CSV table of C-alpha atoms and ligand atoms in Angstrom, one decimal:
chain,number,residue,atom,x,y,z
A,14,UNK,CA,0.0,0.0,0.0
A,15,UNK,CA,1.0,3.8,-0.2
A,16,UNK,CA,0.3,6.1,2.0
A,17,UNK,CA,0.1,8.5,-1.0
A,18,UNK,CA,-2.7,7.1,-2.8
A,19,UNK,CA,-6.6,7.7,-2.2
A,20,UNK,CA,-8.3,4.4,-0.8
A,21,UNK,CA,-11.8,3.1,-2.6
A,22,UNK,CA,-12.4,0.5,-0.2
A,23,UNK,CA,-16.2,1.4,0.9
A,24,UNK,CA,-15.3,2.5,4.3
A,25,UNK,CA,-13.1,3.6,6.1
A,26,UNK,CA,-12.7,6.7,3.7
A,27,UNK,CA,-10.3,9.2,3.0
A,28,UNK,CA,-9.7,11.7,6.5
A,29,UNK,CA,-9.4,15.0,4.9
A,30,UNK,CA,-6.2,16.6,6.6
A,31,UNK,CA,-8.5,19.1,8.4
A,32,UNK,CA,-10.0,16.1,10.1
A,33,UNK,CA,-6.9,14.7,11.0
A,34,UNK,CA,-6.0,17.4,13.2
A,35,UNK,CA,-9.1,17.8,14.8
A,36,UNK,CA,-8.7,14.2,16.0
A,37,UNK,CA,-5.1,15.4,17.2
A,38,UNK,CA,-5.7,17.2,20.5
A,39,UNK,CA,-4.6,17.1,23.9
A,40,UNK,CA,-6.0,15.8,26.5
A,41,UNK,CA,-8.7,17.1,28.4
A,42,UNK,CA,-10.6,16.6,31.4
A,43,UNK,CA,-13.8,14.6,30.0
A,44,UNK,CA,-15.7,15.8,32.9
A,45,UNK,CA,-15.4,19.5,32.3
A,46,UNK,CA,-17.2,22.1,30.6
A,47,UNK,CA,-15.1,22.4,28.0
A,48,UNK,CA,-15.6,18.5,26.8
A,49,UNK,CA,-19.1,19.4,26.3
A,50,UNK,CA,-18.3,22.6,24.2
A,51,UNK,CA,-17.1,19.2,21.8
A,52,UNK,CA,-20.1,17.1,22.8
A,53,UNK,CA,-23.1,19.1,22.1
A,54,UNK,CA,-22.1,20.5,19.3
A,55,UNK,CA,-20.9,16.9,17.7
A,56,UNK,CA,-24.8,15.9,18.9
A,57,UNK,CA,-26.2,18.7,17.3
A,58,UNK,CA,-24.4,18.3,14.0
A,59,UNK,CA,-25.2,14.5,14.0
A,60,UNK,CA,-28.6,16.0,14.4
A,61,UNK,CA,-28.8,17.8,11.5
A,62,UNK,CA,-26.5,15.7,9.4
A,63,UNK,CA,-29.8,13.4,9.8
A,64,UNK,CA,-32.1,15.6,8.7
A,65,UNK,CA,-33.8,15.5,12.4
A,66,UNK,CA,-35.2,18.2,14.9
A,67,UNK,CA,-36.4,15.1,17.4
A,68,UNK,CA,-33.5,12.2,17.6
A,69,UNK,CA,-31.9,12.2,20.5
A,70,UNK,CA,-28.3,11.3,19.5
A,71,UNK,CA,-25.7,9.3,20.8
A,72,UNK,CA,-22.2,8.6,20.3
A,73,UNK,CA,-20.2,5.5,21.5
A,74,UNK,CA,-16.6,4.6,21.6
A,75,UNK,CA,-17.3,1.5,18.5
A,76,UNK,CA,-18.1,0.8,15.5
A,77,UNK,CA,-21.3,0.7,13.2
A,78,UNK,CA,-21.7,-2.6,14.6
A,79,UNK,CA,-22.0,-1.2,18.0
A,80,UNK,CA,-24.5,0.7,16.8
A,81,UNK,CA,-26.4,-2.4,16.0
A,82,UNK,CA,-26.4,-3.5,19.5
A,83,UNK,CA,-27.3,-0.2,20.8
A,84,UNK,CA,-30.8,-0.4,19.2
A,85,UNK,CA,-31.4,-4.1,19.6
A,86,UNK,CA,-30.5,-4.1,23.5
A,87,UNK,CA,-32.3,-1.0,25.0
A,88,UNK,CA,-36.0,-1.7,22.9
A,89,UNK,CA,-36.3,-5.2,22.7
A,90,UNK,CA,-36.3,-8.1,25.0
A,91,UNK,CA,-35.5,-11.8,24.6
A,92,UNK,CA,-38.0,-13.7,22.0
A,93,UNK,CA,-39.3,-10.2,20.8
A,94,UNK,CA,-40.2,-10.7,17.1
A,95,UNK,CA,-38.0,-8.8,14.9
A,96,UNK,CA,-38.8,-8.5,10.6
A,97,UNK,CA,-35.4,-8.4,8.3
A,98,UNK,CA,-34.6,-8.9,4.9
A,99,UNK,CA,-31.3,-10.3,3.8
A,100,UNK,CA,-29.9,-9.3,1.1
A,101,UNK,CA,-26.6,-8.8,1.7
A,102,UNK,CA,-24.1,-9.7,4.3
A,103,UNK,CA,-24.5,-6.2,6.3
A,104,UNK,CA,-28.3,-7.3,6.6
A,105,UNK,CA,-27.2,-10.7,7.2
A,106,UNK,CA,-25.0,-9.7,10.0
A,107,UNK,CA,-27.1,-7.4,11.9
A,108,UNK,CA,-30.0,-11.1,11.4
A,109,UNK,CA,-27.3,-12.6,12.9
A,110,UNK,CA,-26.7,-10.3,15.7
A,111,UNK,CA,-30.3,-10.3,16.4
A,112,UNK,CA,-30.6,-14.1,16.3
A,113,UNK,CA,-27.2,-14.2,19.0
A,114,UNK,CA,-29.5,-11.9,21.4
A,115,UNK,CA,-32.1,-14.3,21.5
A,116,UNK,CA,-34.4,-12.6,19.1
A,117,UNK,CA,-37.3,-14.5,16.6
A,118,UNK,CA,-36.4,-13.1,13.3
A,119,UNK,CA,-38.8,-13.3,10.2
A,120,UNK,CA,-36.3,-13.5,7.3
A,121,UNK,CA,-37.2,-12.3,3.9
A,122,UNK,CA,-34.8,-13.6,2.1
A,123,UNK,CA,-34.2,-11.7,-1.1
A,124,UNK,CA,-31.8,-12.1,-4.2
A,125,UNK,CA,-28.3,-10.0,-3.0
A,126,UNK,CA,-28.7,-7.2,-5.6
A,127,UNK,CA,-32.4,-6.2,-5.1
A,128,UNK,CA,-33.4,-3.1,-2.3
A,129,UNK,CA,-35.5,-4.5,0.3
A,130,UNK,CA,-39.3,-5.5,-0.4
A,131,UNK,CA,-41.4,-2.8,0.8
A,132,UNK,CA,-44.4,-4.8,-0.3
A,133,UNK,CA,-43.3,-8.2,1.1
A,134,UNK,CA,-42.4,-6.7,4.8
A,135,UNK,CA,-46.3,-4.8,4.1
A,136,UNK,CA,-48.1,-8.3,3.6
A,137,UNK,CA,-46.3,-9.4,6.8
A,138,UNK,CA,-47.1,-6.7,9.1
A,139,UNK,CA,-51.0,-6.9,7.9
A,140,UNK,CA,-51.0,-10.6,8.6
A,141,UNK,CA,-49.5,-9.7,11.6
A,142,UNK,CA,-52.4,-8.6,13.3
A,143,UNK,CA,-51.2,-9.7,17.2
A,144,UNK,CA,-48.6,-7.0,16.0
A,145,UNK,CA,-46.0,-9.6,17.5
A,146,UNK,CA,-43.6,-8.2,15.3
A,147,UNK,CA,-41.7,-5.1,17.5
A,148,UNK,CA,-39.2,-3.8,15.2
A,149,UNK,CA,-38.5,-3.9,11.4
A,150,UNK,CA,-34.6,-3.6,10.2
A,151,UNK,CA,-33.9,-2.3,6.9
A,152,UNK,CA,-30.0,-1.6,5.8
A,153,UNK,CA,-30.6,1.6,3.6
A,154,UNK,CA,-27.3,0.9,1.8
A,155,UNK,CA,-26.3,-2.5,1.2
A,156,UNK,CA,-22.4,-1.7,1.1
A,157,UNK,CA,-21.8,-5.4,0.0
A,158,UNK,CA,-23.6,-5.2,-3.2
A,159,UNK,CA,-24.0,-1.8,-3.9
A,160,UNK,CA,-27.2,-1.5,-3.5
A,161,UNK,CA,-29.6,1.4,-1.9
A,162,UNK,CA,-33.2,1.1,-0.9
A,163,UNK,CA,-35.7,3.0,-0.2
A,164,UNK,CA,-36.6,3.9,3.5
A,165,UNK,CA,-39.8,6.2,3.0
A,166,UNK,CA,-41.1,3.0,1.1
A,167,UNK,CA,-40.9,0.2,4.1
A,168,UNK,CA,-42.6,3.8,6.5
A,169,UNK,CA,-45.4,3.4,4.2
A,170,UNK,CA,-45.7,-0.2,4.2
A,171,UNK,CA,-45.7,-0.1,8.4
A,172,UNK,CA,-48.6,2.5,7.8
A,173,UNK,CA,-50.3,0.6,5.3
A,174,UNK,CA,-50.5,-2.1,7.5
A,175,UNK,CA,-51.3,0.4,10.6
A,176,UNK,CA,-48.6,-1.4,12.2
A,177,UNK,CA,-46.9,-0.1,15.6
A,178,UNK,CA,-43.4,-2.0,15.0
A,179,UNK,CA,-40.4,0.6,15.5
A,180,UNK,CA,-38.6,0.8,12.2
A,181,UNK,CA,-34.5,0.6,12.6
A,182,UNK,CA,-32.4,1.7,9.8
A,183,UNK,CA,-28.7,0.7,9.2
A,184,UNK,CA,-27.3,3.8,7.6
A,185,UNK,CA,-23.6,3.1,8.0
A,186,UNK,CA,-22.7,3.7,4.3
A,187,UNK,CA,-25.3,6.1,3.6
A,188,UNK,CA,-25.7,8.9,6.3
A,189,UNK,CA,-23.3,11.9,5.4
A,190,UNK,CA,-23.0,10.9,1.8
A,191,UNK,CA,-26.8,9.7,0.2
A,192,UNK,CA,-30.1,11.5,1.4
A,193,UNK,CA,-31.2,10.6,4.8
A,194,UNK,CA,-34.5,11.9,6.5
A,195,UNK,CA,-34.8,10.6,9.9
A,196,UNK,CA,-37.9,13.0,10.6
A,197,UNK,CA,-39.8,12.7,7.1
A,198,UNK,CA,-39.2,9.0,6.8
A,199,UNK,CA,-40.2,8.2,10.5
A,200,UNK,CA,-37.2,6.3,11.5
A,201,UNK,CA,-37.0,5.5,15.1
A,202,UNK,CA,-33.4,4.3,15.4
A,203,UNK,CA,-30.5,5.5,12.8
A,204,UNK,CA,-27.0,3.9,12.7
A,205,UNK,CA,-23.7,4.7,11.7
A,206,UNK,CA,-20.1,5.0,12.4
A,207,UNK,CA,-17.5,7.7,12.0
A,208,UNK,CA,-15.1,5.8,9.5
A,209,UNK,CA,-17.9,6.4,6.4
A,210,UNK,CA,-20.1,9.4,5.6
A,211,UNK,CA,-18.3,11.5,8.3
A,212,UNK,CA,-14.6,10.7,7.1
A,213,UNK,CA,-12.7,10.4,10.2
A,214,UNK,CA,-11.0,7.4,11.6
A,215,UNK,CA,-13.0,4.1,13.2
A,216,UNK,CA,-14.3,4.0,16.6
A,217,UNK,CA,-17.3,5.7,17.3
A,218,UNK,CA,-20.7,4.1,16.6
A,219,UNK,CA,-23.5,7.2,16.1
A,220,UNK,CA,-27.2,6.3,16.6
A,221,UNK,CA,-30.4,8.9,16.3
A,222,UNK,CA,-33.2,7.6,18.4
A,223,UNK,CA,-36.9,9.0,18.0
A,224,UNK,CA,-39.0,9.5,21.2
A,225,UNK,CA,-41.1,6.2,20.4
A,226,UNK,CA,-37.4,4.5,21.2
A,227,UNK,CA,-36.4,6.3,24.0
A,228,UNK,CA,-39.7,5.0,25.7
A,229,UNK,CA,-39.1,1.2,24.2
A,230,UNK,CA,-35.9,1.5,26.6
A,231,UNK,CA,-38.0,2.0,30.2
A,232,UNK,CA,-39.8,-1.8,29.2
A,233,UNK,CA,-36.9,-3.1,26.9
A,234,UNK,CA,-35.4,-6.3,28.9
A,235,UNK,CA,-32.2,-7.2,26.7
A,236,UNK,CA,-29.5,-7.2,28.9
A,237,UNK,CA,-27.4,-3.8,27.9
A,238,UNK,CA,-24.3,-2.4,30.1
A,239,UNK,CA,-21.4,-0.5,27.4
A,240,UNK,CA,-24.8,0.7,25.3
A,241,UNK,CA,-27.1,1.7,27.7
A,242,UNK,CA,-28.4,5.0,26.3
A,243,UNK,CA,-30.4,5.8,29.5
A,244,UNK,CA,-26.7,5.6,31.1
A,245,UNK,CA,-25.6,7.9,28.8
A,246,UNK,CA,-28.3,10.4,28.6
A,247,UNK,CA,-27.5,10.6,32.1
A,248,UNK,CA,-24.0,11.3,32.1
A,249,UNK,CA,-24.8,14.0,28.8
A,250,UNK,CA,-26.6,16.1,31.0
A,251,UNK,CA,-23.5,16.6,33.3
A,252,UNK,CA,-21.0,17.2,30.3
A,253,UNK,CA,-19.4,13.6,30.5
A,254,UNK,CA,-19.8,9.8,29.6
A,255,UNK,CA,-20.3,6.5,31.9
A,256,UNK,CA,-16.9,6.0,30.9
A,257,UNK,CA,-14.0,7.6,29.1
A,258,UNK,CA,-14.8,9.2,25.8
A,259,UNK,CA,-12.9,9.1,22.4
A,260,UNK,CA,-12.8,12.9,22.9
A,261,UNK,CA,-10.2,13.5,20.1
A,262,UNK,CA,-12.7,11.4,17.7
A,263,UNK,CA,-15.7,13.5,19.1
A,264,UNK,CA,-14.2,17.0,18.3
A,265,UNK,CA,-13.4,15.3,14.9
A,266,UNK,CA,-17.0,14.6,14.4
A,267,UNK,CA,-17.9,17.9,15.2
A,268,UNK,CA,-15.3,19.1,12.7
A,269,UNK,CA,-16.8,16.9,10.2
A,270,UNK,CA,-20.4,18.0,10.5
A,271,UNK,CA,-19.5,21.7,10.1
A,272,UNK,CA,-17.7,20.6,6.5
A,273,UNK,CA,-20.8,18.6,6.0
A,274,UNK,CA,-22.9,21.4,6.7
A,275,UNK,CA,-20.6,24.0,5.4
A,276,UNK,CA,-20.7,22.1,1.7
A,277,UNK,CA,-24.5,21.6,2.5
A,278,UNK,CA,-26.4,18.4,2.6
A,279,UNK,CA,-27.7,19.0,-0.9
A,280,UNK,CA,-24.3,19.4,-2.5
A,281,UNK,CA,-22.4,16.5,-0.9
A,282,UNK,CA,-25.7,14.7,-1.9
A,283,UNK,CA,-24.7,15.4,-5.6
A,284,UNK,CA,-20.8,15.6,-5.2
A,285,UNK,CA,-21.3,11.7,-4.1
A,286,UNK,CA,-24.3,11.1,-7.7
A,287,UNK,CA,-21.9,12.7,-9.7
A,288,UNK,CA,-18.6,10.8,-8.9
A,289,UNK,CA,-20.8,7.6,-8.3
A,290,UNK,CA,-22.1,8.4,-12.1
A,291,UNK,CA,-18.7,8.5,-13.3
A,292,UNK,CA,-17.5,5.3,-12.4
A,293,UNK,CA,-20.8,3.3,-13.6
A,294,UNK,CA,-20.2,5.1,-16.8
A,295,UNK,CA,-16.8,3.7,-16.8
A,296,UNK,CA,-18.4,-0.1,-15.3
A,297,UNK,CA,-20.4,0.6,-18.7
A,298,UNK,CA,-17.4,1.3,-21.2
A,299,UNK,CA,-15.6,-2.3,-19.7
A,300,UNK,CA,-18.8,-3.6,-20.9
A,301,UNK,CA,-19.4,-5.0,-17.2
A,302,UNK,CA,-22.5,-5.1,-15.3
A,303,UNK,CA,-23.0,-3.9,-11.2
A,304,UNK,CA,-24.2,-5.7,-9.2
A,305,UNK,CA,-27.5,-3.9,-8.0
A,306,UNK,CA,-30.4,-5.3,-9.9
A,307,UNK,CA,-31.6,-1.8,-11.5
A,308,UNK,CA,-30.8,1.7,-11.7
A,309,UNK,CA,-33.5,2.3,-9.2
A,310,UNK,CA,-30.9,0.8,-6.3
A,311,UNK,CA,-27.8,1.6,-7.5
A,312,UNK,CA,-25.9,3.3,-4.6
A,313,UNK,CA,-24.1,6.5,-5.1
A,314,UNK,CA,-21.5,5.4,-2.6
A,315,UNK,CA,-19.9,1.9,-3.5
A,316,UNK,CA,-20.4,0.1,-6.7
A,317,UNK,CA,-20.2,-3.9,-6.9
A,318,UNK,CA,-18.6,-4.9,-10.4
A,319,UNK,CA,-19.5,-8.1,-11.6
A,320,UNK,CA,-16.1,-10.0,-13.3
A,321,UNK,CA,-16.5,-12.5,-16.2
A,322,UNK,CA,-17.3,-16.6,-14.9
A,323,UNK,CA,-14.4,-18.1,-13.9
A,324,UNK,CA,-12.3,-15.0,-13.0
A,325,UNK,CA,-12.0,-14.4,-9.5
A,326,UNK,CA,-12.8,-11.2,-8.5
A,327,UNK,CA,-10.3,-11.1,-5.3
A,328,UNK,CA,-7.0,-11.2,-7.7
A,329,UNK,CA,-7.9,-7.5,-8.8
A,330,UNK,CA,-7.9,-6.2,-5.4
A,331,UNK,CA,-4.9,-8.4,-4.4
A,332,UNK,CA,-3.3,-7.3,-7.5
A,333,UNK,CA,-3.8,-3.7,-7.1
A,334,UNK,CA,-2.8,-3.2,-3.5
A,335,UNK,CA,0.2,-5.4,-4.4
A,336,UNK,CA,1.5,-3.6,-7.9
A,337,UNK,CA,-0.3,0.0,-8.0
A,338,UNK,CA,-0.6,0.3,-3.7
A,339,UNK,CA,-4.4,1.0,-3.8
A,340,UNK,CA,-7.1,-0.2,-1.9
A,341,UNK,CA,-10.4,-1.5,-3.5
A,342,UNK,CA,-12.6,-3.9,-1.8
A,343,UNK,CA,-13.8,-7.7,-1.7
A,344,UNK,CA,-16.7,-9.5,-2.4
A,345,UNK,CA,-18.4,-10.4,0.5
A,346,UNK,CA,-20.2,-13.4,1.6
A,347,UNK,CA,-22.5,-15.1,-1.2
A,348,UNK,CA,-20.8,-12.7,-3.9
A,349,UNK,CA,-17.4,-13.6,-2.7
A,350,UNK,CA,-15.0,-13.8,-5.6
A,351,UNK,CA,-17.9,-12.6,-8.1
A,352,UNK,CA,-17.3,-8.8,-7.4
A,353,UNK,CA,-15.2,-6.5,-6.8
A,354,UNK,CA,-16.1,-2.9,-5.2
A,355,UNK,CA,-15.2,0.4,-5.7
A,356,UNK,CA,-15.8,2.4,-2.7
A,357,UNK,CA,-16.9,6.2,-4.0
A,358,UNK,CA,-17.8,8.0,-0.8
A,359,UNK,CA,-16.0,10.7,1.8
A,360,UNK,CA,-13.9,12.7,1.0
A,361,UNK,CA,-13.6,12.4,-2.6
A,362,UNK,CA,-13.4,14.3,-6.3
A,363,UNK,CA,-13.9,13.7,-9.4
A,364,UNK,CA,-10.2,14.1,-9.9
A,365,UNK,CA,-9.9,11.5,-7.4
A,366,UNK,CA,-12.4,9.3,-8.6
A,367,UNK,CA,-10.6,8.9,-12.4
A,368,UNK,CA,-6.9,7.9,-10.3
A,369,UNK,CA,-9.0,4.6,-9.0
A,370,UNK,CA,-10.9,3.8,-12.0
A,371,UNK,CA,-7.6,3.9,-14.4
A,372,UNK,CA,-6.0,1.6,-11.9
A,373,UNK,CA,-8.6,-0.6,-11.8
A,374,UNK,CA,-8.2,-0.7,-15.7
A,375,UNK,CA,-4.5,-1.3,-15.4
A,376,UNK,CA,-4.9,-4.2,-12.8
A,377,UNK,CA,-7.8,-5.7,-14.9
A,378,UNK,CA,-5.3,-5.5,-18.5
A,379,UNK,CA,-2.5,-7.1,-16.2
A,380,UNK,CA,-4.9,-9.3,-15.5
A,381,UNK,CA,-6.0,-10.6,-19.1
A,382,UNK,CA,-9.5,-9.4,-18.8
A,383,UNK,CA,-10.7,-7.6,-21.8
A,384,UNK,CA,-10.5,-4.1,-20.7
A,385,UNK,CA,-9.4,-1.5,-23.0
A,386,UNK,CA,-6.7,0.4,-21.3
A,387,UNK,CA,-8.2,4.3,-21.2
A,388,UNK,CA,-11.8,3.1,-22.1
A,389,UNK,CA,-13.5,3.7,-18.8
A,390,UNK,CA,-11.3,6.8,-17.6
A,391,UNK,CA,-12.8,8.2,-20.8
A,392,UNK,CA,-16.3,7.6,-19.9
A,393,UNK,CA,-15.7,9.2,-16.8
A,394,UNK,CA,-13.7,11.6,-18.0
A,395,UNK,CA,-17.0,12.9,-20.1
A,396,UNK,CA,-19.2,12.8,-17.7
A,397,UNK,CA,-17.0,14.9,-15.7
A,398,UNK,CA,-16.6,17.0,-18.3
A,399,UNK,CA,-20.4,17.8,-19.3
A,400,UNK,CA,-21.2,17.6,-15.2
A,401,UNK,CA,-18.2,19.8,-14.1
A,402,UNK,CA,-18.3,20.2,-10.0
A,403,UNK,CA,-17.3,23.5,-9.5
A,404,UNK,CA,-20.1,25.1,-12.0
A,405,UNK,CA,-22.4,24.8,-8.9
A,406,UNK,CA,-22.8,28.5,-7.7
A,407,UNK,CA,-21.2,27.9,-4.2
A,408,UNK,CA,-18.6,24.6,-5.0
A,409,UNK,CA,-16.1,27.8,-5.4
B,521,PLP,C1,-19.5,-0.8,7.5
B,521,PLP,C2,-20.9,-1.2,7.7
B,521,PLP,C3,-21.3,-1.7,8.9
B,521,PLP,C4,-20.4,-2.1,10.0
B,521,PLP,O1,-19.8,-1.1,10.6
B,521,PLP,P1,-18.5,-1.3,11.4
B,521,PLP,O2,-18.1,0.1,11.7
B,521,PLP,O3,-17.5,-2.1,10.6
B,521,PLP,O4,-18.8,-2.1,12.7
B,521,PLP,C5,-22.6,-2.0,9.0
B,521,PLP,N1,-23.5,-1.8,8.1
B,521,PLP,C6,-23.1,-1.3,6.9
B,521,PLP,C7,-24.2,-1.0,5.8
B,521,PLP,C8,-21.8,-1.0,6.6
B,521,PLP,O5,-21.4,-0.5,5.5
């Protein structure tokens, strides 16, 4: 690897130098005022970064994973019935998580390269008229496959249904790069981590929780100690954690939301179409397909590349990081050795963008594949060209 060269693994992303050095401070009392002159503002721009005037954030020393577990344990309690698609191995990991905490999970299995099945999870909750079923999971951006879904869609199919089931949405690889309305699309528990959207290093999981969660944690009976939010909420109120924060990670965040906020919501919105455009033109000029089913779910921050039968996938990302010293990533689970991904979100231009995709050309003609050395740079490159990024009025 080289240190000099941009990552596209799908997270963690590029830290912007300005990020870096927020993360670099010394240390502070974590009890003081002045840690929560970093903590509320961090909350506040989490807030915002999620489109939300009601969540009640909270940030833990972990991962996305973490995040996970923080919704599970303090709303549910053991044999609670939980609905979840699997289309990927993020959904099929949380399943899993939820299955390990002694949780009865209706799986909907669906084909890894479709969105989730708004109308599928809409039959279920009207046949579900015990409204056994507490919470429904939905991963907004399947970072395995590339593949987004749509959130307002599975809101709709829980009022269809006039179902009462909490809706929790993994939004690891989405928040801070694709849309995300916590408010409009009634979420009542949002995940992510810092090492994605928000561009700074691992090790904080970041969770929005609506009102209707905050009550599930009073009855929730999951056993919950590291994550309990009622713990934390707590300790907020007095500037301070249960336990020692990652306070150089936390003034990062709250670094990152300004940018965030700074660029506008809108603009990184399009920033992350526009690059994400650019490389499926190039996936187009290789004459290879992504993995996402339709253009309806293709995900503007990683793209899954289908290789030919019989090639594995995992020799281009070997072979890059081995002769060109950049990053791409795997195939995971079922699509193991069938893809390879291009990770297009953080901090990222378009600039950027064409140094990945004519390495991944390179690696593919060392290869043997049939890929025209300078083909898909080109489609980029034109897309780029007739979608410049700094014509927007305030890119300048
Ligand atoms: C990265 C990712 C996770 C896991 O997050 P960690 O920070 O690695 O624990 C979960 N869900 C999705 C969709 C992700 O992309």
């Amino acid at each position: 690897m080289s240190f000099q060269n941009p990552v596209f693994i799908p997270g963690p992303t590029n830290i912007p130098e300005s990020l870096r050095k927020a993360c670099d401070m010394p240390t502070i009392d974590h009890r003081s005022p002045l840690f929560g002159q970093i903590l509320h503002p961090a909350r506040e721009g989490v807030r915002k970064v999620l489109k939300s005037d009601v969540a009640e954030v909270f940030i833990f020393p972990s991962t996305g994973t973490g995040g996970w577990e923080t919704a599970l344990t303090n709303t549910l309690s053991p044999g609670d019935k939980v609905l979840a698609a699997r289309n990927g191995m993020f959904s099929h990991r949380w399943i899993d998580m939820c299955q390990r905490h002694g949780l009865d999970v209706q799986i909907v299995e669906t084909p890894w390269g479709e969105g989730l099945p708004a109308a599928r999870y809409e039959e279920i909750l009207r046949a579900d008229t015990g409204h056994r079923v507490k919470a429904v999971l939905a991963t907004h951006n399947e970072t395995a496959t590339g593949v987004k879904s749509d959130i307002a869609a599975v809101r709709r199919a829980l009022e269809a249904a006039g179902h009462p089931a909490l809706l929790f949405v993994d939004g690891v690889s989405s928040i801070a790069s694709m849309d995300f309305r916590f408010d409009e699309w009634g979420v009542d528990i949002a995940v992510t981590g810092s090492q994605k959207g928000f561009m700074l290093p691992p090790g904080l999981a970041i969770v929005g929780f609506s009102k209707k969660a905050m009550d599930a944690t009073a009855t929730a009976a999951l056993p919950r100690t590291f994550f309990d939010v009622r713990d934390m909420e707590k300790a907020y109120a007095n500037n301070a954690y249960p336990y020692t924060p990652a306070v150089g990670l936390l003034n990062g965040l709250n670094e990152s939301c300004r940018m965030l906020l700074d660029e506008g919501l809108e603009n990184v919105f399009a920033r992350h179409r526009r690059i994400a455009n650019g490389v499926r033109a190039a996936v187009d000029a290789w004459g290879m397909t992504l993995c996402a089913a339709s253009p309806d779910v293709y995900s503007d921050t990683v793209s899954a590349i289908r290789t030919p039968d019989g090639f594995n996938a995992t020799d281009i990302v070997t072979h890059a990081a081995q002769t060109y010293g950049v990053a791409f990533g795997v195939g995971l689970g079922e699509v193991a050795g069938k893809v390879f991904r291009i990770g297009h979100l953080g901090s990222l231009t378009d600039v950027m963008a064409l140094s990945g995709i004519a390495t991944a050309e390179m690696v593919m003609a060392d290869l043997g594949l049939p890929v025209r050395l300078g083909s898909g740079v080109a489609a980029a490159q034109e897309f780029y060209r007739s979608n410049p990024a700094l014509s927007r009025k305030d890119a300048a």
